[in-house]
mmCIF file of C-alpha atoms and ligand atoms in Angstrom:
data_model
loop_
_atom_site.group_PDB
_atom_site.id
_atom_site.type_symbol
_atom_site.label_atom_id
_atom_site.label_comp_id
_atom_site.label_asym_id
_atom_site.label_seq_id
_atom_site.Cartn_x
_atom_site.Cartn_y
_atom_site.Cartn_z
ATOM 1 C CA MET O 540 -31.889 -106.598 41.663
ATOM 2 C CA PRO O 541 -30.114 -103.686 43.658
ATOM 3 C CA HIS O 542 -30.329 -103.728 47.282
ATOM 4 C CA LEU O 543 -30.204 -100.546 49.598
ATOM 5 C CA ASP O 544 -27.023 -101.464 51.135
ATOM 6 C CA PRO O 545 -25.931 -99.062 54.077
ATOM 7 C CA ALA O 546 -22.370 -100.304 53.758
ATOM 8 C CA GLN O 547 -22.287 -99.204 50.216
ATOM 9 C CA LEU O 548 -24.013 -95.832 51.081
ATOM 10 C CA ASP O 549 -21.594 -95.059 53.941
ATOM 11 C CA ALA O 550 -18.580 -96.164 51.737
ATOM 12 C CA GLN O 551 -19.333 -93.447 49.453
ATOM 13 C CA PHE O 552 -19.617 -90.606 52.290
ATOM 14 C CA THR O 553 -17.054 -89.873 54.787
ATOM 15 C CA PRO O 554 -18.452 -89.015 58.278
ATOM 16 C CA PRO O 555 -19.889 -86.713 59.371
ATOM 17 C CA ILE O 556 -22.874 -88.623 57.650
ATOM 18 C CA GLU O 557 -26.607 -88.022 58.508
ATOM 19 C CA ARG O 558 -28.606 -90.871 57.280
ATOM 20 C CA CYS O 559 -32.351 -90.466 57.650
ATOM 21 C CA LEU O 560 -33.162 -94.317 57.176
ATOM 22 C CA ASP O 561 -34.230 -95.385 60.933
ATOM 23 C CA GLU O 562 -33.852 -99.096 60.198
ATOM 24 C CA PRO O 563 -31.440 -101.752 61.725
ATOM 25 C CA ALA O 564 -27.994 -101.522 60.184
ATOM 26 C CA HIS O 565 -26.977 -105.065 59.719
ATOM 27 C CA GLU O 566 -26.807 -106.076 56.230
ATOM 28 C CA ALA O 567 -29.533 -108.760 56.333
ATOM 29 C CA ALA O 568 -31.919 -106.407 57.443
ATOM 30 C CA TRP O 569 -31.424 -104.384 54.233
ATOM 31 C CA GLU O 570 -31.921 -107.378 51.576
ATOM 32 C CA HIS O 571 -34.721 -105.549 50.370
ATOM 33 C CA GLU O 572 -35.769 -106.008 46.820
ATOM 34 C CA TRP O 573 -36.173 -103.337 44.128
ATOM 35 C CA ASN O 574 -39.413 -101.928 45.711
ATOM 36 C CA TRP O 575 -38.064 -101.616 49.122
ATOM 37 C CA GLN O 576 -40.350 -100.454 51.685
ATOM 38 C CA THR O 577 -40.599 -96.791 52.753
ATOM 39 C CA PRO O 578 -38.266 -96.658 55.788
ATOM 40 C CA ARG O 579 -39.458 -94.999 58.908
ATOM 41 C CA LEU O 580 -38.622 -91.270 59.195
ATOM 42 C CA CYS O 581 -36.104 -90.259 61.913
ATOM 43 C CA GLU O 582 -34.724 -86.824 62.125
ATOM 44 C CA PHE O 583 -34.616 -85.714 58.706
ATOM 45 C CA ASP O 584 -37.948 -83.870 57.491
ATOM 46 C CA ASN O 585 -36.953 -83.938 53.881
ATOM 47 C CA TYR O 586 -36.597 -87.843 53.815
ATOM 48 C CA GLY O 587 -38.398 -88.894 50.613
ATOM 49 C CA LYS O 588 -37.993 -85.571 48.917
ATOM 50 C CA ARG O 589 -37.837 -86.120 45.036
ATOM 51 C CA LEU O 590 -34.846 -85.135 43.301
ATOM 52 C CA GLY O 591 -37.047 -83.586 40.451
ATOM 53 C CA ASN O 592 -34.631 -84.095 37.568
ATOM 54 C CA LYS O 593 -36.971 -85.376 34.667
ATOM 55 C CA ARG O 594 -34.355 -86.259 32.444
ATOM 56 C CA LEU O 595 -32.363 -88.196 34.893
ATOM 57 C CA SER O 596 -35.224 -90.175 35.934
ATOM 58 C CA GLN O 597 -36.568 -91.025 32.374
ATOM 59 C CA PHE O 598 -32.984 -92.282 31.698
ATOM 60 C CA GLN O 599 -33.125 -94.530 34.868
ATOM 61 C CA CYS O 600 -36.345 -95.927 33.841
ATOM 62 C CA ILE O 601 -35.032 -96.998 30.420
ATOM 63 C CA LYS O 602 -31.931 -98.456 31.918
ATOM 64 C CA VAL O 603 -33.076 -100.533 34.926
ATOM 65 C CA GLY O 604 -36.270 -101.782 32.907
ATOM 66 C CA PRO O 605 -36.473 -102.441 29.354
ATOM 67 C CA LEU O 606 -32.803 -101.655 28.247
ATOM 68 C CA ALA O 607 -31.390 -104.205 30.868
ATOM 69 C CA ASP O 608 -34.229 -106.636 29.650
ATOM 70 C CA ALA O 609 -33.109 -106.256 26.215
ATOM 71 C CA LEU O 610 -29.346 -106.912 26.971
ATOM 72 C CA GLU O 611 -30.507 -109.977 28.850
ATOM 73 C CA ASP O 612 -32.381 -111.089 25.882
ATOM 74 C CA ILE O 613 -29.536 -110.710 23.573
ATOM 75 C CA GLY O 614 -27.224 -112.447 25.968
ATOM 76 C CA GLU O 615 -25.280 -109.874 27.707
ATOM 77 C CA VAL O 616 -26.240 -111.086 31.051
ATOM 78 C CA ASP O 617 -23.568 -109.173 32.982
ATOM 79 C CA ALA O 618 -23.984 -106.018 31.187
ATOM 80 C CA ALA O 619 -27.706 -106.224 32.142
ATOM 81 C CA GLN O 620 -26.876 -106.697 35.628
ATOM 82 C CA ALA O 621 -24.584 -103.683 35.820
ATOM 83 C CA MET O 622 -27.283 -101.789 33.998
ATOM 84 C CA ARG O 623 -29.763 -102.476 36.549
ATOM 85 C CA ARG O 624 -27.374 -101.314 39.160
ATOM 86 C CA CYS O 625 -26.198 -98.195 37.094
ATOM 87 C CA GLY O 626 -26.830 -94.749 38.693
ATOM 88 C CA CYS O 627 -29.056 -96.024 41.321
ATOM 89 C CA TYR O 628 -27.416 -93.769 43.827
ATOM 90 C CA VAL O 629 -27.017 -90.124 42.751
ATOM 91 C CA ILE O 630 -24.847 -87.544 44.838
ATOM 92 C CA VAL O 631 -25.674 -84.099 44.436
ATOM 93 C CA ASP O 632 -22.829 -81.859 45.532
ATOM 94 C CA ARG O 633 -24.768 -78.403 46.712
ATOM 95 C CA TYR O 634 -22.681 -75.415 46.321
ATOM 96 C CA GLU O 635 -23.807 -71.490 46.735
ATOM 97 C CA ARG O 636 -24.177 -70.978 43.228
ATOM 98 C CA GLY O 637 -24.950 -74.346 41.612
ATOM 99 C CA THR O 638 -24.860 -78.336 41.964
ATOM 100 C CA VAL O 639 -22.636 -80.946 40.581
ATOM 101 C CA PHE O 640 -24.183 -84.428 39.914
ATOM 102 C CA ARG O 641 -22.164 -87.633 40.670
ATOM 103 C CA ALA O 642 -23.811 -91.221 39.898
ATOM 104 C CA MET O 643 -22.342 -94.280 41.504
ATOM 105 C CA THR O 644 -21.832 -97.695 40.276
ATOM 106 C CA GLU O 645 -22.036 -96.692 36.633
ATOM 107 C CA CYS O 646 -22.249 -99.343 34.190
ATOM 108 C CA ASN O 647 -20.360 -97.420 31.435
ATOM 109 C CA HIS O 648 -21.861 -99.386 28.685
ATOM 110 C CA LEU O 649 -21.946 -98.456 25.155
ATOM 111 C CA VAL O 650 -25.864 -98.143 24.928
ATOM 112 C CA CYS O 651 -26.314 -96.619 28.423
ATOM 113 C CA PRO O 652 -27.928 -93.100 28.125
ATOM 114 C CA THR O 653 -26.198 -91.718 30.973
ATOM 115 C CA ALA O 654 -22.803 -92.965 30.034
ATOM 116 C CA GLN O 655 -23.282 -91.571 26.597
ATOM 117 C CA ARG O 656 -24.025 -88.042 28.372
ATOM 118 C CA ARG O 657 -21.009 -88.196 30.263
ATOM 119 C CA ARG O 658 -18.809 -89.262 27.646
ATOM 120 C CA ALA O 659 -20.142 -86.333 25.514
ATOM 121 C CA ALA O 660 -19.457 -83.913 28.111
ATOM 122 C CA LYS O 661 -15.893 -85.165 28.562
ATOM 123 C CA LEU O 662 -15.077 -85.055 24.883
ATOM 124 C CA VAL O 663 -16.727 -81.455 24.435
ATOM 125 C CA GLU O 664 -14.029 -80.244 27.069
ATOM 126 C CA GLU O 665 -11.212 -82.324 25.932
ATOM 127 C CA LYS O 666 -11.528 -81.625 22.209
ATOM 128 C CA GLY O 667 -12.881 -78.148 22.733
ATOM 129 C CA GLY O 668 -9.445 -77.549 24.596
ATOM 130 C CA ALA O 669 -7.521 -78.955 21.797
ATOM 131 C CA ILE O 670 -9.132 -76.928 19.186
ATOM 132 C CA GLU O 671 -8.695 -73.743 21.396
ATOM 133 C CA ARG O 672 -5.159 -74.584 21.847
ATOM 134 C CA TYR O 673 -4.591 -74.982 17.943
ATOM 135 C CA ILE O 674 -6.327 -71.784 17.070
ATOM 136 C CA ARG O 675 -4.143 -69.951 19.479
ATOM 137 C CA ARG O 676 -1.024 -71.242 18.145
ATOM 138 C CA ASN O 677 -2.302 -70.729 14.311
ATOM 139 C CA PRO O 678 -3.791 -67.234 14.548
ATOM 140 C CA GLY O 679 -6.470 -66.611 11.684
ATOM 141 C CA SER O 680 -7.443 -70.432 11.544
ATOM 142 C CA ARG O 681 -11.015 -71.538 12.033
ATOM 143 C CA PRO O 682 -12.924 -74.567 12.115
ATOM 144 C CA LEU O 683 -15.773 -75.621 9.618
ATOM 145 C CA MET O 684 -18.437 -78.226 10.520
ATOM 146 C CA ALA O 685 -19.169 -81.039 7.974
ATOM 147 C CA THR O 686 -21.284 -83.943 7.660
ATOM 148 C CA LEU O 687 -20.091 -87.098 5.266
ATOM 149 C CA THR O 688 -22.731 -89.510 4.738
ATOM 150 C CA THR O 689 -23.148 -93.062 2.998
ATOM 151 C CA LYS O 690 -26.173 -94.705 1.966
ATOM 152 C CA ALA O 691 -28.597 -96.676 4.041
ATOM 153 C CA VAL O 692 -27.977 -100.257 5.155
ATOM 154 C CA ALA O 693 -30.083 -103.075 6.701
ATOM 155 C CA ALA O 694 -29.071 -103.943 10.436
ATOM 156 C CA TYR O 695 -27.046 -106.913 9.334
ATOM 157 C CA ASP O 696 -25.114 -104.769 7.413
ATOM 158 C CA LEU O 697 -24.339 -102.027 9.754
ATOM 159 C CA TRP O 698 -20.956 -103.433 11.066
ATOM 160 C CA VAL O 699 -19.584 -103.416 7.488
ATOM 161 C CA ALA O 700 -20.919 -99.794 6.911
ATOM 162 C CA VAL O 701 -19.062 -98.609 9.833
ATOM 163 C CA ASP O 702 -15.938 -100.358 8.896
ATOM 164 C CA GLN O 703 -16.237 -98.897 5.219
ATOM 165 C CA ILE O 704 -16.909 -95.127 6.473
ATOM 166 C CA PHE O 705 -13.894 -95.187 8.699
ATOM 167 C CA LYS O 706 -11.616 -96.791 5.957
ATOM 168 C CA ALA O 707 -13.060 -94.193 3.508
ATOM 169 C CA PHE O 708 -12.351 -91.301 5.689
ATOM 170 C CA SER O 709 -8.870 -92.318 6.209
ATOM 171 C CA LYS O 710 -8.289 -92.397 2.440
ATOM 172 C CA PHE O 711 -10.214 -88.994 2.410
ATOM 173 C CA THR O 712 -7.618 -87.355 4.643
ATOM 174 C CA ARG O 713 -4.689 -88.564 2.707
ATOM 175 C CA ARG O 714 -5.818 -86.888 -0.679
ATOM 176 C CA VAL O 715 -3.796 -84.026 -1.703
ATOM 177 C CA ALA O 716 -6.494 -81.587 -2.198
ATOM 178 C CA ILE O 717 -7.947 -82.361 1.426
ATOM 179 C CA LYS O 718 -4.661 -82.140 3.212
ATOM 180 C CA ARG O 719 -3.947 -78.774 1.447
ATOM 181 C CA ALA O 720 -7.771 -77.553 2.623
ATOM 182 C CA PHE O 721 -7.664 -78.629 5.845
ATOM 183 C CA LEU O 722 -5.024 -78.311 8.509
ATOM 184 C CA ALA O 723 -6.447 -80.285 11.067
ATOM 185 C CA TRP O 724 -9.582 -82.556 11.657
ATOM 186 C CA LEU O 725 -11.925 -84.169 14.018
ATOM 187 C CA ARG O 726 -14.253 -87.014 12.969
ATOM 188 C CA SER O 727 -16.990 -88.319 15.228
ATOM 189 C CA LEU O 728 -19.236 -91.351 14.103
ATOM 190 C CA GLU O 729 -22.930 -91.065 14.403
ATOM 191 C CA ILE O 730 -25.623 -93.932 13.468
ATOM 192 C CA SER O 731 -29.256 -93.340 13.122
ATOM 193 C CA ARG O 732 -32.394 -95.649 12.193
ATOM 194 C CA ASN O 733 -35.247 -94.567 10.037
ATOM 195 C CA PRO O 734 -38.156 -96.137 11.953
ATOM 196 C CA GLN O 735 -40.245 -96.338 8.872
ATOM 197 C CA THR O 736 -37.737 -98.411 6.864
ATOM 198 C CA GLY O 737 -35.852 -99.930 9.536
ATOM 199 C CA LEU O 738 -32.633 -98.997 7.727
ATOM 200 C CA PHE O 739 -29.529 -97.435 9.334
ATOM 201 C CA MET O 740 -27.806 -94.318 8.172
ATOM 202 C CA VAL O 741 -23.893 -94.177 9.025
ATOM 203 C CA HIS O 742 -22.385 -90.799 8.881
ATOM 204 C CA LEU O 743 -19.379 -88.773 10.226
ATOM 205 C CA HIS O 744 -19.473 -85.389 11.797
ATOM 206 C CA CYS O 745 -16.411 -83.437 11.048
ATOM 207 C CA ILE O 746 -14.728 -80.527 12.232
ATOM 208 C CA PHE O 747 -12.235 -79.375 9.570
ATOM 209 C CA ILE O 748 -9.556 -76.446 10.662
ATOM 210 C CA VAL O 749 -8.838 -74.040 7.743
ATOM 211 C CA GLY O 750 -6.130 -71.676 7.437
ATOM 212 C CA PRO O 751 -6.535 -67.763 7.403
ATOM 213 C CA ASP O 752 -6.270 -67.770 3.328
ATOM 214 C CA TYR O 753 -8.958 -70.426 2.953
ATOM 215 C CA PHE O 754 -11.648 -67.991 1.983
ATOM 216 C CA LYS O 755 -9.595 -65.353 0.330
ATOM 217 C CA PRO O 756 -10.571 -65.173 -3.510
ATOM 218 C CA GLY O 757 -8.363 -67.240 -5.874
ATOM 219 C CA SER O 758 -7.228 -69.466 -2.880
ATOM 220 C CA LYS O 759 -5.678 -72.588 -3.881
ATOM 221 C CA GLU O 760 -6.840 -74.162 -0.395
ATOM 222 C CA TYR O 761 -10.498 -73.644 -0.974
ATOM 223 C CA LEU O 762 -12.665 -76.530 -1.892
ATOM 224 C CA SER O 763 -16.046 -76.108 -3.408
ATOM 225 C CA PHE O 764 -19.116 -78.318 -2.315
ATOM 226 C CA GLU O 765 -18.774 -80.130 -5.595
ATOM 227 C CA LYS O 766 -14.972 -80.964 -5.072
ATOM 228 C CA LEU O 767 -15.583 -81.802 -1.509
ATOM 229 C CA ARG O 768 -18.287 -84.206 -2.394
ATOM 230 C CA ALA O 769 -16.164 -85.859 -5.338
ATOM 231 C CA ALA O 770 -13.307 -86.346 -2.876
ATOM 232 C CA TRP O 771 -15.802 -88.097 -0.614
ATOM 233 C CA LYS O 772 -17.280 -89.991 -3.182
ATOM 234 C CA ALA O 773 -13.995 -91.116 -4.429
ATOM 235 C CA SER O 774 -12.721 -91.894 -0.989
ATOM 236 C CA LEU O 775 -15.901 -94.202 -0.488
ATOM 237 C CA ARG O 776 -15.714 -95.735 -3.904
ATOM 238 C CA ALA O 777 -19.329 -95.165 -4.319
ATOM 239 C CA ASP O 778 -21.565 -95.662 -7.358
ATOM 240 C CA TYR O 779 -23.984 -93.022 -6.086
ATOM 241 C CA ASP O 780 -23.508 -89.298 -4.806
ATOM 242 C CA PRO O 781 -23.335 -89.333 -1.161
ATOM 243 C CA MET O 782 -24.817 -86.366 0.781
ATOM 244 C CA VAL O 783 -22.195 -83.847 2.052
ATOM 245 C CA ARG O 784 -22.866 -80.761 4.149
ATOM 246 C CA ILE O 785 -20.422 -78.254 5.021
ATOM 247 C CA GLU O 786 -20.684 -74.760 6.706
ATOM 248 C CA LYS O 787 -18.843 -72.377 9.099
ATOM 249 C CA MET O 788 -18.961 -73.683 12.529
ATOM 250 C CA ARG O 789 -20.815 -71.235 14.887
ATOM 251 C CA GLY O 790 -19.290 -69.631 17.920
ATOM 252 C CA GLY O 791 -15.925 -68.669 19.329
ATOM 253 C CA PHE O 792 -13.425 -71.260 19.878
ATOM 254 C CA ALA O 793 -10.119 -69.216 21.162
ATOM 255 C CA PRO O 794 -11.444 -68.702 23.620
ATOM 256 C CA LEU O 795 -14.205 -71.244 23.607
ATOM 257 C CA THR O 796 -17.704 -69.469 23.781
ATOM 258 C CA VAL O 797 -21.032 -70.959 24.953
ATOM 259 C CA THR O 798 -22.003 -70.946 21.311
ATOM 260 C CA GLY O 799 -18.831 -72.647 20.377
ATOM 261 C CA ARG O 800 -19.444 -75.234 23.000
ATOM 262 C CA LYS O 801 -22.729 -76.117 21.653
ATOM 263 C CA SER O 802 -21.760 -76.423 18.223
ATOM 264 C CA LEU O 803 -19.096 -78.941 19.497
ATOM 265 C CA GLN O 804 -21.663 -80.625 21.522
ATOM 266 C CA GLU O 805 -23.806 -81.096 18.156
ATOM 267 C CA ALA O 806 -20.714 -82.830 16.555
ATOM 268 C CA LEU O 807 -19.838 -85.146 19.762
ATOM 269 C CA LYS O 808 -23.237 -85.677 21.648
ATOM 270 C CA TYR O 809 -23.738 -89.230 20.705
ATOM 271 C CA CYS O 810 -22.715 -92.027 18.584
ATOM 272 C CA PHE O 811 -26.228 -93.207 17.820
ATOM 273 C CA LYS O 812 -29.453 -91.346 17.725
ATOM 274 C CA PRO O 813 -31.284 -92.415 20.926
ATOM 275 C CA GLY O 814 -34.338 -92.940 18.489
ATOM 276 C CA ALA O 815 -32.412 -95.785 16.911
ATOM 277 C CA ILE O 816 -32.954 -97.938 20.338
ATOM 278 C CA PHE O 817 -35.470 -96.026 22.565
ATOM 279 C CA TYR O 818 -38.996 -94.895 21.944
ATOM 280 C CA THR O 819 -41.766 -93.998 24.302
ATOM 281 C CA LYS O 820 -45.048 -96.156 24.319
ATOM 282 C CA THR O 821 -48.261 -94.282 24.495
ATOM 283 C CA GLY O 822 -48.929 -93.564 28.060
ATOM 284 C CA GLY O 823 -45.254 -92.321 28.538
ATOM 285 C CA ARG O 824 -43.516 -95.606 29.367
ATOM 286 C CA PRO O 825 -40.011 -96.109 27.812
ATOM 287 C CA ALA O 826 -39.565 -99.098 25.394
ATOM 288 C CA ILE O 827 -37.013 -100.667 23.108
ATOM 289 C CA VAL O 828 -37.263 -100.549 19.347
ATOM 290 C CA GLY O 829 -37.551 -104.104 18.203
ATOM 291 C CA ALA O 830 -37.841 -105.922 21.522
ATOM 292 C CA THR O 831 -40.886 -107.639 20.091
ATOM 293 C CA THR O 832 -40.423 -107.969 16.381
ATOM 294 C CA ARG O 833 -38.078 -110.056 14.675
ATOM 295 C CA GLU O 834 -35.479 -109.095 11.785
ATOM 296 C CA LEU O 835 -32.833 -111.031 10.029
ATOM 297 C CA PHE O 836 -29.566 -110.632 11.746
ATOM 298 C CA ASP O 837 -26.211 -112.566 12.185
ATOM 299 C CA PRO O 838 -24.958 -112.032 15.879
ATOM 300 C CA ASN O 839 -21.758 -113.642 14.782
ATOM 301 C CA ASP O 840 -22.109 -116.756 16.784
ATOM 302 C CA GLY O 841 -21.375 -119.123 13.955
ATOM 303 C CA LYS O 842 -25.033 -119.942 13.463
ATOM 304 C CA GLY O 843 -25.496 -117.453 10.690
ATOM 305 C CA LEU O 844 -28.143 -115.092 9.486
ATOM 306 C CA ARG O 845 -31.450 -115.571 11.047
ATOM 307 C CA TRP O 846 -34.533 -113.939 12.620
ATOM 308 C CA LEU O 847 -33.981 -112.719 15.791
ATOM 309 C CA THR O 848 -35.513 -109.972 18.395
ATOM 310 C CA ASN O 849 -33.780 -106.757 19.461
ATOM 311 C CA VAL O 850 -31.817 -106.473 16.266
ATOM 312 C CA PRO O 851 -31.342 -102.576 16.396
ATOM 313 C CA LEU O 852 -29.997 -103.098 19.729
ATOM 314 C CA ARG O 853 -27.604 -106.057 18.635
ATOM 315 C CA ALA O 854 -26.512 -104.190 15.483
ATOM 316 C CA ILE O 855 -25.483 -101.187 17.185
ATOM 317 C CA ILE O 856 -23.558 -102.944 19.975
ATOM 318 C CA GLN O 857 -21.873 -105.306 17.178
ATOM 319 C CA ALA O 858 -20.904 -101.946 14.980
ATOM 320 C CA LEU O 859 -19.737 -99.748 17.808
ATOM 321 C CA LYS O 860 -17.961 -102.116 20.249
ATOM 322 C CA ASP O 861 -14.314 -101.502 20.356
ATOM 323 C CA ARG O 862 -14.256 -98.807 17.677
ATOM 324 C CA ARG O 863 -12.485 -95.462 17.899
ATOM 325 C CA LEU O 864 -15.776 -93.535 17.942
ATOM 326 C CA VAL O 865 -14.052 -90.056 17.916
ATOM 327 C CA GLU O 866 -10.675 -89.496 16.289
ATOM 328 C CA THR O 867 -8.371 -86.510 15.597
ATOM 329 C CA SER O 868 -5.635 -85.437 13.496
ATOM 330 C CA GLY O 869 -2.258 -85.794 15.378
ATOM 331 C CA ASN O 870 -1.890 -81.818 15.665
ATOM 332 C CA LEU O 871 -5.116 -81.804 17.670
ATOM 333 C CA LYS O 872 -4.213 -84.531 20.132
ATOM 334 C CA GLY O 873 -1.499 -82.059 21.637
ATOM 335 C CA ASN O 874 0.972 -83.069 24.161
ATOM 336 C CA LEU O 875 -0.452 -81.874 27.488
ATOM 337 C CA ASP O 876 2.634 -82.634 29.236
ATOM 338 C CA LEU O 877 4.666 -80.110 26.915
ATOM 339 C CA ASP O 878 2.223 -77.461 27.248
ATOM 340 C CA PHE O 879 3.817 -75.337 29.970
ATOM 341 C CA THR O 880 1.345 -72.414 29.282
ATOM 342 C CA ASP O 881 -1.588 -74.216 30.590
ATOM 343 C CA ASP O 882 -2.061 -74.636 34.417
ATOM 344 C CA PRO O 883 -3.960 -77.901 34.807
ATOM 345 C CA ASP O 884 -5.415 -77.103 37.974
ATOM 346 C CA ALA O 885 -6.659 -73.644 36.679
ATOM 347 C CA GLU O 886 -9.935 -74.956 35.285
ATOM 348 C CA THR O 887 -10.802 -76.757 38.503
ATOM 349 C CA ARG O 888 -10.318 -73.689 40.474
ATOM 350 C CA ALA O 889 -12.103 -71.587 37.851
ATOM 351 C CA HIS O 890 -15.152 -74.010 38.224
ATOM 352 C CA GLU O 891 -14.961 -73.926 42.038
ATOM 353 C CA ALA O 892 -14.840 -70.045 42.099
ATOM 354 C CA GLU O 893 -18.114 -70.265 39.835
ATOM 355 C CA LEU O 894 -19.813 -72.553 42.139
ATOM 356 C CA GLY O 895 -18.857 -70.694 45.366
ATOM 357 C CA GLU O 896 -18.877 -72.230 48.923
ATOM 358 C CA PHE O 897 -19.718 -75.932 49.270
ATOM 359 C CA ILE O 898 -22.580 -76.601 51.227
ATOM 360 C CA CYS O 899 -23.391 -80.376 51.571
ATOM 361 C CA SER O 900 -23.713 -83.474 49.501
ATOM 362 C CA ASP O 901 -27.061 -85.114 49.187
ATOM 363 C CA LEU O 902 -27.597 -88.765 48.422
ATOM 364 C CA TYR O 903 -30.449 -89.821 46.437
ATOM 365 C CA ALA O 904 -31.687 -93.431 45.799
ATOM 366 C CA TRP O 905 -33.707 -94.807 43.049
ATOM 367 C CA ARG O 906 -36.670 -96.638 43.753
ATOM 368 C CA GLU O 907 -39.952 -97.547 42.139
ATOM 369 C CA VAL O 908 -43.260 -96.881 43.801
ATOM 370 C CA ARG O 909 -46.187 -98.529 42.066
ATOM 371 C CA GLY O 910 -44.437 -98.989 38.821
ATOM 372 C CA ARG O 911 -43.291 -95.282 38.594
ATOM 373 C CA GLY O 912 -39.530 -94.513 39.428
ATOM 374 C CA ASP O 913 -37.736 -91.501 40.835
ATOM 375 C CA PHE O 914 -34.959 -90.476 42.949
ATOM 376 C CA PHE O 915 -35.775 -90.195 46.812
ATOM 377 C CA PHE O 916 -33.337 -88.309 49.301
ATOM 378 C CA VAL O 917 -31.826 -90.632 51.803
ATOM 379 C CA GLY O 918 -28.666 -88.863 53.311
ATOM 380 C CA ARG O 919 -26.528 -85.944 53.640
ATOM 381 C CA SER O 920 -22.968 -85.352 54.166
ATOM 382 C CA PHE O 921 -21.347 -81.848 55.290
ATOM 383 C CA GLU O 922 -17.797 -83.226 54.318
ATOM 384 C CA ARG O 923 -16.321 -81.645 51.170
ATOM 385 C CA PRO O 924 -16.148 -84.436 48.507
ATOM 386 C CA ALA O 925 -12.783 -85.198 47.245
ATOM 387 C CA ASN O 926 -12.055 -83.334 43.771
ATOM 388 C CA GLU O 927 -12.576 -86.360 41.177
ATOM 389 C CA GLY O 928 -14.882 -84.368 38.996
ATOM 390 C CA GLY O 929 -18.687 -84.928 38.547
ATOM 391 C CA PHE O 930 -20.854 -84.427 35.581
ATOM 392 C CA ALA O 931 -22.700 -81.320 35.030
ATOM 393 C CA MET O 932 -26.316 -82.114 34.483
ATOM 394 C CA GLY O 933 -29.005 -79.378 34.056
ATOM 395 C CA PRO O 934 -31.597 -79.025 36.955
HETATM 396 ZN ZN1 ZN A 1376 -24.831 -96.944 32.990
#
């Protein structure tokens, strides 16, 4: 269980720091368990003020509760421990015109909801930048958004299905017609689960960049829907017609507009649909799918296929661990070192200009009061934070 450790708090803040916890500062005095007592108030009136970020609180409830328990159940004891500590302290850097959230002691686990969100935000910036550069260098080219699917599989086949879709995609991109049509590509894996059947669906969200002549009448590059589906079917070696979707990507990409960023987010937001693992019980408490029911699964421990609890979680971790979940063609990787036109600090400066003057950093600690959790204000620093980049989260 996480402790409210003053040494840990102070390490995150350079002086001057004002701490509003009026308790003895030696470590032994801070060995409170999870439900630590409300400390006495000192000079800070807003001690105990809630952060009021509902999404963040929901995520934290899932993480430190049912998700950590489920990880422990499947034998991932270290991950469970890291998850219970993950994001229990949140720093909010307040600026004139906005705030930046920073979470401390993050677990970065594959199934951690906040880690997943942070990864997505980073990917959108990174890949958005690569697409922007590509289109600027190749005027007239434009991105299309596609979804390539496979048929549903049982949990114990998920790992194999992910393997197959990656291999099929690599074959797909080597086909002559595909190479001629799509000049650059990005693929992002996503897994969903049908709660009724319990079957998993593996699919790829793809961005295909086409040249200026792609849509011209009589274009040799153009691929009809039927041709695209046939190419995907052949790459999959499927005996069924896989579902395929393709459309123009909405928004501007050079420069990247708000709508363009939203489209990118659609493709990159997560590697599994949250509903595959999380659900809300009646009454609003978060819970993990399959925590109390048994399904057939082989956890690869040499004991073979058998009935186990937490199978959706086991299957997703097994299938996604150590995979390249997002991959691009070489020409979208770009060599940032060789890109002299881009000023690496320009973005940071632009972001700071947007936010205005730094005001203060507020520290919030997670705690549970009678079974309900929230982030509570515990300290404030007026020292400007070192620029390491936070993750933007809506208020
Ligand atoms: Zn985490």
